[in-house]
Amino acid sequence: MTARQIIIDTDPGQDDAVAILLALACPETLHVLGLTCVAGNVPLAQTTRNARMICELAGCPDLPVFAGCDRPLGRDLVTAEHVHGRSGLDGPDLPDPQIPVQDQNAVDFIIDTLRERPPGTVTLVPIGPLTNIATAFAKAPDIVARVQEIVLMGGAHTAHGNVTPAAEFNIHVDPEAAARVLASGVPLTMLPLDVTHKALVTPARNAAFRGIGSRVGRAVAALTGFFERYHPERHGADGAPLHDPCTICWLLRPDLFKARKVNVEIETQSELTMGMTVVDWWGVTGRPANATFVHDINAQAFFDLLTERLARL
Ligand code: RIB
Ligand code: CA
């Protein structure tokens, strides 16, 4: 079976880093064509720098890294240094990156890649705000029908918002972009807080990362250990949710999840609920399903897979 070709659109971010490492540890299943960076957890300059550091940590210095949009479509950027630290990748002590940022803009890389490869052969994996994806679709509408699938981390239904009472961070940062992507008609799988809040990095799971005994294992333990400090009042001693790697695990082992096809709309008018993902769980609106909404996970199997694959790097 040929590996699935993916572009990871990212705002690293400790959990983004683990997602990228997992993808790069599975070349037999996933062919990462490039990392396209977006402003989100921290400004674009930091997310792009962090992506380069992650490529070098993974031993993949030839993986191209592209810089994309430095602000949302129609509003000011909201970042999350209080969660991820000033660098966005606080925790491990990683060396300054040596690999370059590509000259081509991330949006143009997405457009050119989709135009150059056969329709239905490239999957987009956005794990930050959807600004780059929405901008590419607006700039080149012909690429929309060429996308194989979008597998994104974002949104929330019965899980509470994590940046406002109503909204999850990735959607809240750029709700207009999210609304355009959800309305695009591209086959879309959403991994929201409803499932990622069940993927908690417990002390035992963090110890398993450290127990890998490699530079990558120690770095991942430090990344998830830092990420945890923000969450104890929300998740207690159970640890921090490991959001973004759930997208990669879905691509590797969808059998570890439960999902439902539903209609999801994005609130873009009310400041009170801006960025809320309005999930029609019972189909009461009659609106067509536009998302495979993932709501449950076999968490231990996820962490066992993650730990086993990270040991390959
Ligand atoms: O709400 C969680 C999401 O916001 C994750 O992608 C995390 O990296 C932040 O971007
Ligand atoms: Ca992210």
CSV table of N, CA and C in Angstrom, one decimal, residues 49-170:
chain,number,residue,atom,x,y,z
A,49,ARG,N,10.2,28.9,13.2
A,49,ARG,CA,11.4,28.5,13.8
A,49,ARG,C,11.2,27.1,14.5
A,50,ASN,N,10.1,27.0,15.2
A,50,ASN,CA,9.9,25.7,16.0
A,50,ASN,C,9.7,24.6,15.0
A,51,ALA,N,9.1,24.8,13.9
A,51,ALA,CA,8.9,23.7,12.9
A,51,ALA,C,10.2,23.2,12.4
A,52,ARG,N,11.2,24.1,12.2
A,52,ARG,CA,12.5,23.7,11.7
A,52,ARG,C,13.2,22.9,12.8
A,53,MET,N,13.1,23.4,14.1
A,53,MET,CA,13.7,22.6,15.2
A,53,MET,C,13.2,21.2,15.3
A,54,ILE,N,11.9,21.1,15.1
A,54,ILE,CA,11.3,19.7,15.2
A,54,ILE,C,11.8,18.8,14.0
A,55,CYS,N,11.9,19.4,12.8
A,55,CYS,CA,12.5,18.6,11.7
A,55,CYS,C,13.8,18.1,12.1
A,56,GLU,N,14.7,18.9,12.7
A,56,GLU,CA,16.0,18.5,13.0
A,56,GLU,C,16.0,17.5,14.2
A,57,LEU,N,15.1,17.7,15.1
A,57,LEU,CA,15.0,16.7,16.2
A,57,LEU,C,14.6,15.4,15.7
A,58,ALA,N,13.8,15.3,14.6
A,58,ALA,CA,13.3,14.1,14.1
A,58,ALA,C,14.4,13.4,13.1
A,59,GLY,N,15.5,14.2,12.9
A,59,GLY,CA,16.5,13.7,11.9
A,59,GLY,C,16.0,13.8,10.5
A,60,CYS,N,15.2,14.8,10.2
A,60,CYS,CA,14.6,15.0,8.9
A,60,CYS,C,14.9,16.4,8.4
A,61,PRO,N,16.2,16.7,8.2
A,61,PRO,CA,16.6,18.1,7.8
A,61,PRO,C,16.2,18.5,6.4
A,62,ASP,N,15.8,17.5,5.6
A,62,ASP,CA,15.4,17.8,4.2
A,62,ASP,C,13.9,18.0,4.1
A,63,LEU,N,13.1,17.9,5.1
A,63,LEU,CA,11.7,18.2,5.1
A,63,LEU,C,11.5,19.7,4.9
A,64,PRO,N,10.8,20.1,3.8
A,64,PRO,CA,10.7,21.6,3.6
A,64,PRO,C,9.7,22.2,4.6
A,65,VAL,N,10.1,23.4,5.1
A,65,VAL,CA,9.3,24.1,6.0
A,65,VAL,C,8.9,25.5,5.4
A,66,PHE,N,7.6,25.8,5.4
A,66,PHE,CA,7.2,27.0,4.7
A,66,PHE,C,6.5,27.9,5.7
A,67,ALA,N,6.7,29.2,5.5
A,67,ALA,CA,6.0,30.2,6.3
A,67,ALA,C,4.7,30.7,5.6
A,68,GLY,N,3.6,30.8,6.3
A,68,GLY,CA,2.3,31.2,5.7
A,68,GLY,C,1.8,32.5,6.3
A,69,CYS,N,0.5,32.4,6.7
A,69,CYS,CA,-0.2,33.6,7.1
A,69,CYS,C,0.2,34.0,8.6
A,70,ASP,N,0.5,35.3,8.7
A,70,ASP,CA,0.9,35.8,10.0
A,70,ASP,C,-0.2,36.4,10.9
A,71,ARG,N,-1.4,36.3,10.3
A,71,ARG,CA,-2.6,36.8,11.1
A,71,ARG,C,-3.8,36.2,10.5
A,72,PRO,N,-4.9,36.2,11.3
A,72,PRO,CA,-6.2,35.6,10.8
A,72,PRO,C,-6.7,36.4,9.7
A,73,LEU,N,-7.8,35.9,9.0
A,73,LEU,CA,-8.3,36.6,7.9
A,73,LEU,C,-8.9,38.0,8.2
A,74,GLY,N,-9.6,38.1,9.3
A,74,GLY,CA,-10.3,39.4,9.4
A,74,GLY,C,-10.3,39.9,10.9
A,75,ARG,N,-9.2,39.5,11.6
A,75,ARG,CA,-9.2,40.0,13.0
A,75,ARG,C,-7.8,39.9,13.5
A,76,ASP,N,-7.5,40.5,14.7
A,76,ASP,CA,-6.2,40.5,15.2
A,76,ASP,C,-5.8,39.1,15.7
A,77,LEU,N,-4.5,38.8,15.7
A,77,LEU,CA,-4.0,37.5,16.2
A,77,LEU,C,-4.2,37.4,17.7
A,78,VAL,N,-4.7,36.2,18.1
A,78,VAL,CA,-4.7,35.9,19.5
A,78,VAL,C,-3.7,34.7,19.7
A,79,THR,N,-2.7,34.9,20.6
A,79,THR,CA,-1.7,33.8,20.8
A,79,THR,C,-1.9,33.1,22.1
A,80,ALA,N,-1.1,32.1,22.4
A,80,ALA,CA,-1.3,31.3,23.7
A,80,ALA,C,0.1,31.1,24.4
A,81,GLU,N,0.9,32.1,24.5
A,81,GLU,CA,2.2,31.9,25.2
A,81,GLU,C,2.0,31.5,26.7
A,82,HIS,N,0.8,31.8,27.2
A,82,HIS,CA,0.6,31.4,28.6
A,82,HIS,C,0.4,29.9,28.7
A,83,VAL,N,0.2,29.2,27.6
A,83,VAL,CA,0.1,27.8,27.6
A,83,VAL,C,1.4,27.1,27.1
A,84,HIS,N,2.0,27.7,26.1
A,84,HIS,CA,3.1,27.1,25.4
A,84,HIS,C,4.4,27.7,25.7
A,85,GLY,N,4.4,28.8,26.5
A,85,GLY,CA,5.7,29.5,26.8
A,85,GLY,C,6.0,30.5,25.7
A,86,ARG,N,6.9,31.5,26.0
A,86,ARG,CA,7.2,32.5,25.0
A,86,ARG,C,7.7,32.0,23.7
A,87,SER,N,8.5,30.9,23.7
A,87,SER,CA,9.0,30.3,22.5
A,87,SER,C,7.9,29.5,21.7
A,88,GLY,N,6.9,29.1,22.4
A,88,GLY,CA,6.0,28.2,21.9
A,88,GLY,C,6.4,26.7,21.9
A,89,LEU,N,7.6,26.5,22.3
A,89,LEU,CA,8.2,25.1,22.4
A,89,LEU,C,9.0,25.0,23.7
A,90,ASP,N,8.5,25.7,24.7
A,90,ASP,CA,9.2,25.6,26.0
A,90,ASP,C,9.2,24.1,26.5
A,91,GLY,N,10.2,23.8,27.3
A,91,GLY,CA,10.2,22.4,27.9
A,91,GLY,C,11.6,21.8,27.6
A,92,PRO,N,11.9,21.3,26.4
A,92,PRO,CA,13.2,20.8,26.1
A,92,PRO,C,14.2,21.9,25.7
A,93,ASP,N,15.5,21.6,25.8
A,93,ASP,CA,16.5,22.5,25.4
A,93,ASP,C,17.0,22.1,24.0
A,94,LEU,N,16.4,22.7,23.0
A,94,LEU,CA,16.7,22.3,21.6
A,94,LEU,C,17.6,23.3,21.0
A,95,PRO,N,18.6,22.8,20.1
A,95,PRO,CA,19.5,23.8,19.5
A,95,PRO,C,18.8,24.7,18.5
A,96,ASP,N,19.4,25.8,18.2
A,96,ASP,CA,18.9,26.7,17.2
A,96,ASP,C,18.8,26.0,15.9
A,97,PRO,N,17.8,26.2,15.1
A,97,PRO,CA,17.6,25.4,13.8
A,97,PRO,C,18.6,25.9,12.8
A,98,GLN,N,19.1,25.0,12.0
A,98,GLN,CA,20.1,25.3,10.9
A,98,GLN,C,19.4,25.2,9.5
A,99,ILE,N,18.3,24.4,9.4
A,99,ILE,CA,17.7,24.3,8.1
A,99,ILE,C,17.0,25.6,7.7
A,100,PRO,N,16.8,25.9,6.5
A,100,PRO,CA,16.2,27.2,6.1
A,100,PRO,C,14.7,27.1,6.0
A,101,VAL,N,14.1,28.3,6.0
A,101,VAL,CA,12.7,28.4,5.7
A,101,VAL,C,12.6,28.5,4.1
A,102,GLN,N,11.7,27.8,3.5
A,102,GLN,CA,11.6,27.8,2.1
A,102,GLN,C,11.2,29.2,1.6
A,103,ASP,N,11.7,29.6,0.4
A,103,ASP,CA,11.3,31.0,-0.1
A,103,ASP,C,9.9,31.0,-0.5
A,104,GLN,N,9.3,29.9,-0.9
A,104,GLN,CA,7.9,29.9,-1.4
A,104,GLN,C,7.0,30.1,-0.1
A,105,ASN,N,6.0,30.9,-0.3
A,105,ASN,CA,5.0,31.0,0.8
A,105,ASN,C,4.2,29.7,1.0
A,106,ALA,N,3.8,29.4,2.2
A,106,ALA,CA,3.1,28.2,2.5
A,106,ALA,C,1.8,28.0,1.7
A,107,VAL,N,1.1,29.2,1.5
A,107,VAL,CA,-0.1,29.1,0.8
A,107,VAL,C,0.1,28.7,-0.7
A,108,ASP,N,1.2,29.2,-1.3
A,108,ASP,CA,1.5,28.8,-2.6
A,108,ASP,C,2.0,27.4,-2.7
A,109,PHE,N,2.7,26.9,-1.7
A,109,PHE,CA,3.1,25.5,-1.7
A,109,PHE,C,1.9,24.6,-1.6
A,110,ILE,N,0.9,24.9,-0.8
A,110,ILE,CA,-0.3,24.1,-0.8
A,110,ILE,C,-1.0,24.1,-2.2
A,111,ILE,N,-1.1,25.3,-2.8
A,111,ILE,CA,-1.8,25.4,-4.1
A,111,ILE,C,-1.0,24.6,-5.1
A,112,ASP,N,0.3,24.8,-5.2
A,112,ASP,CA,1.1,24.1,-6.2
A,112,ASP,C,1.1,22.6,-6.0
A,113,THR,N,1.2,22.2,-4.8
A,113,THR,CA,1.3,20.7,-4.5
A,113,THR,C,0.0,20.1,-5.0
A,114,LEU,N,-1.2,20.7,-4.7
A,114,LEU,CA,-2.4,20.1,-5.1
A,114,LEU,C,-2.6,20.2,-6.6
A,115,ARG,N,-2.1,21.2,-7.2
A,115,ARG,CA,-2.2,21.2,-8.7
A,115,ARG,C,-1.3,20.2,-9.4
A,116,GLU,N,-0.1,20.0,-8.8
A,116,GLU,CA,0.9,19.1,-9.5
A,116,GLU,C,0.6,17.6,-9.3
A,117,ARG,N,0.0,17.3,-8.2
A,117,ARG,CA,-0.3,15.9,-7.9
A,117,ARG,C,-1.7,15.5,-8.3
A,118,PRO,N,-1.9,14.2,-8.6
A,118,PRO,CA,-3.2,13.8,-9.1
A,118,PRO,C,-4.3,14.1,-8.1
A,119,PRO,N,-5.5,14.5,-8.6
A,119,PRO,CA,-6.6,14.8,-7.7
A,119,PRO,C,-6.8,13.6,-6.7
A,120,GLY,N,-7.2,14.0,-5.5
A,120,GLY,CA,-7.5,13.0,-4.5
A,120,GLY,C,-6.3,12.2,-3.9
A,121,THR,N,-5.1,12.8,-4.0
A,121,THR,CA,-4.0,12.1,-3.5
A,121,THR,C,-3.2,12.8,-2.4
A,122,VAL,N,-3.7,14.0,-2.1
A,122,VAL,CA,-3.0,14.8,-1.0
A,122,VAL,C,-4.0,15.2,0.1
A,123,THR,N,-3.7,14.8,1.3
A,123,THR,CA,-4.5,15.1,2.5
A,123,THR,C,-3.9,16.3,3.3
A,124,LEU,N,-4.7,17.2,3.7
A,124,LEU,CA,-4.3,18.3,4.5
A,124,LEU,C,-4.6,18.1,5.9
A,125,VAL,N,-3.6,18.3,6.8
A,125,VAL,CA,-3.7,18.0,8.2
A,125,VAL,C,-3.4,19.3,9.0
A,126,PRO,N,-4.4,20.2,9.1
A,126,PRO,CA,-4.3,21.4,9.8
A,126,PRO,C,-4.4,21.2,11.3
A,127,ILE,N,-3.4,21.6,12.1
A,127,ILE,CA,-3.4,21.4,13.6
A,127,ILE,C,-3.2,22.8,14.3
A,128,GLY,N,-3.6,23.8,13.6
A,128,GLY,CA,-3.6,25.2,14.1
A,128,GLY,C,-4.7,25.9,13.5
A,129,PRO,N,-4.8,27.2,13.6
A,129,PRO,CA,-5.8,28.0,13.0
A,129,PRO,C,-5.8,27.7,11.5
A,130,LEU,N,-7.0,27.9,10.8
A,130,LEU,CA,-7.2,27.4,9.4
A,130,LEU,C,-6.9,28.5,8.4
A,131,THR,N,-6.2,29.5,8.8
A,131,THR,CA,-5.9,30.7,7.9
A,131,THR,C,-5.2,30.3,6.6
A,132,ASN,N,-4.2,29.5,6.7
A,132,ASN,CA,-3.5,29.1,5.4
A,132,ASN,C,-4.4,28.3,4.5
A,133,ILE,N,-5.2,27.4,5.0
A,133,ILE,CA,-6.0,26.6,4.2
A,133,ILE,C,-7.1,27.4,3.5
A,134,ALA,N,-7.8,28.3,4.3
A,134,ALA,CA,-8.8,29.1,3.7
A,134,ALA,C,-8.3,30.1,2.7
A,135,THR,N,-7.1,30.6,3.0
A,135,THR,CA,-6.4,31.5,2.0
A,135,THR,C,-6.1,30.8,0.7
A,136,ALA,N,-5.6,29.6,0.8
A,136,ALA,CA,-5.3,28.8,-0.4
A,136,ALA,C,-6.5,28.5,-1.2
A,137,PHE,N,-7.6,28.2,-0.5
A,137,PHE,CA,-8.9,27.9,-1.2
A,137,PHE,C,-9.4,29.1,-1.9
A,138,ALA,N,-9.3,30.3,-1.3
A,138,ALA,CA,-9.8,31.6,-1.9
A,138,ALA,C,-8.9,32.0,-3.0
A,139,LYS,N,-7.6,31.8,-2.9
A,139,LYS,CA,-6.7,32.2,-4.0
A,139,LYS,C,-6.8,31.3,-5.2
A,140,ALA,N,-7.1,30.0,-5.0
A,140,ALA,CA,-7.1,29.0,-6.1
A,140,ALA,C,-8.2,28.1,-5.9
A,141,PRO,N,-9.5,28.5,-6.2
A,141,PRO,CA,-10.6,27.7,-6.0
A,141,PRO,C,-10.6,26.3,-6.7
A,142,ASP,N,-9.7,26.2,-7.7
A,142,ASP,CA,-9.7,24.9,-8.4
A,142,ASP,C,-9.0,23.8,-7.6
A,143,ILE,N,-8.3,24.2,-6.5
A,143,ILE,CA,-7.6,23.1,-5.8
A,143,ILE,C,-8.6,22.4,-4.8
A,144,VAL,N,-9.7,23.0,-4.5
A,144,VAL,CA,-10.6,22.5,-3.5
A,144,VAL,C,-11.1,21.1,-3.9
A,145,ALA,N,-11.4,20.9,-5.1
A,145,ALA,CA,-11.9,19.5,-5.5
A,145,ALA,C,-10.8,18.5,-5.6
A,146,ARG,N,-9.5,19.0,-5.5
A,146,ARG,CA,-8.4,18.1,-5.7
A,146,ARG,C,-7.9,17.5,-4.3
A,147,VAL,N,-8.4,18.1,-3.2
A,147,VAL,CA,-8.0,17.7,-1.9
A,147,VAL,C,-8.6,16.3,-1.6
A,148,GLN,N,-7.8,15.4,-1.1
A,148,GLN,CA,-8.3,14.0,-0.8
A,148,GLN,C,-9.1,14.1,0.5
A,149,GLU,N,-8.7,14.8,1.5
A,149,GLU,CA,-9.4,14.9,2.8
A,149,GLU,C,-8.7,15.9,3.6
A,150,ILE,N,-9.4,16.5,4.5
A,150,ILE,CA,-8.9,17.4,5.5
A,150,ILE,C,-9.1,16.7,6.9
A,151,VAL,N,-8.0,16.5,7.6
A,151,VAL,CA,-8.1,15.9,9.0
A,151,VAL,C,-7.5,17.0,9.9
A,152,LEU,N,-8.4,17.6,10.7
A,152,LEU,CA,-8.0,18.7,11.5
A,152,LEU,C,-8.3,18.5,13.0
A,153,MET,N,-7.4,19.2,13.8
A,153,MET,CA,-7.7,19.3,15.2
A,153,MET,C,-8.4,20.6,15.4
A,154,GLY,N,-9.6,20.6,16.0
A,154,GLY,CA,-10.2,21.8,16.4
A,154,GLY,C,-11.7,21.6,16.7
A,155,GLY,N,-12.3,22.6,17.4
A,155,GLY,CA,-13.7,22.5,17.7
A,155,GLY,C,-14.0,21.8,19.1
A,156,ALA,N,-15.2,21.9,19.4
A,156,ALA,CA,-15.7,21.2,20.6
A,156,ALA,C,-17.2,21.1,20.6
A,157,HIS,N,-17.8,20.1,21.2
A,157,HIS,CA,-19.2,19.9,21.2
A,157,HIS,C,-19.7,19.9,22.7
A,158,THR,N,-19.6,18.7,23.3
A,158,THR,CA,-20.0,18.7,24.7
A,158,THR,C,-18.8,19.0,25.6
A,159,ALA,N,-17.6,19.0,25.1
A,159,ALA,CA,-16.5,19.5,25.8
A,159,ALA,C,-16.6,21.0,25.8
A,160,HIS,N,-16.2,21.6,26.9
A,160,HIS,CA,-16.2,23.1,27.0
A,160,HIS,C,-15.1,23.7,26.1
A,161,GLY,N,-15.3,25.0,25.7
A,161,GLY,CA,-14.3,25.7,25.0
A,161,GLY,C,-13.1,25.8,25.9
A,162,ASN,N,-11.9,25.9,25.3
A,162,ASN,CA,-10.7,26.1,26.1
A,162,ASN,C,-10.1,27.5,26.0
A,163,VAL,N,-10.6,28.3,25.2
A,163,VAL,CA,-10.1,29.7,25.1
A,163,VAL,C,-11.2,30.7,25.5
A,164,THR,N,-12.5,30.3,25.2
A,164,THR,CA,-13.7,31.0,25.8
A,164,THR,C,-14.6,29.9,26.2
A,165,PRO,N,-15.7,30.2,26.9
A,165,PRO,CA,-16.6,29.2,27.3
A,165,PRO,C,-17.2,28.4,26.2
A,166,ALA,N,-17.2,29.0,25.0
A,166,ALA,CA,-17.8,28.4,23.8
A,166,ALA,C,-16.9,27.9,22.8
A,167,ALA,N,-15.6,28.3,22.7
A,167,ALA,CA,-14.8,28.1,21.6
A,167,ALA,C,-13.5,27.4,21.9
A,168,GLU,N,-13.0,26.5,21.0
A,168,GLU,CA,-11.7,25.9,21.1
A,168,GLU,C,-10.7,26.8,20.3
A,169,PHE,N,-9.5,26.8,20.7
A,169,PHE,CA,-8.5,27.8,20.3
A,169,PHE,C,-8.3,27.9,18.8
A,170,ASN,N,-8.1,26.8,18.1
A,170,ASN,CA,-7.8,26.8,16.7
A,170,ASN,C,-8.9,27.5,15.9
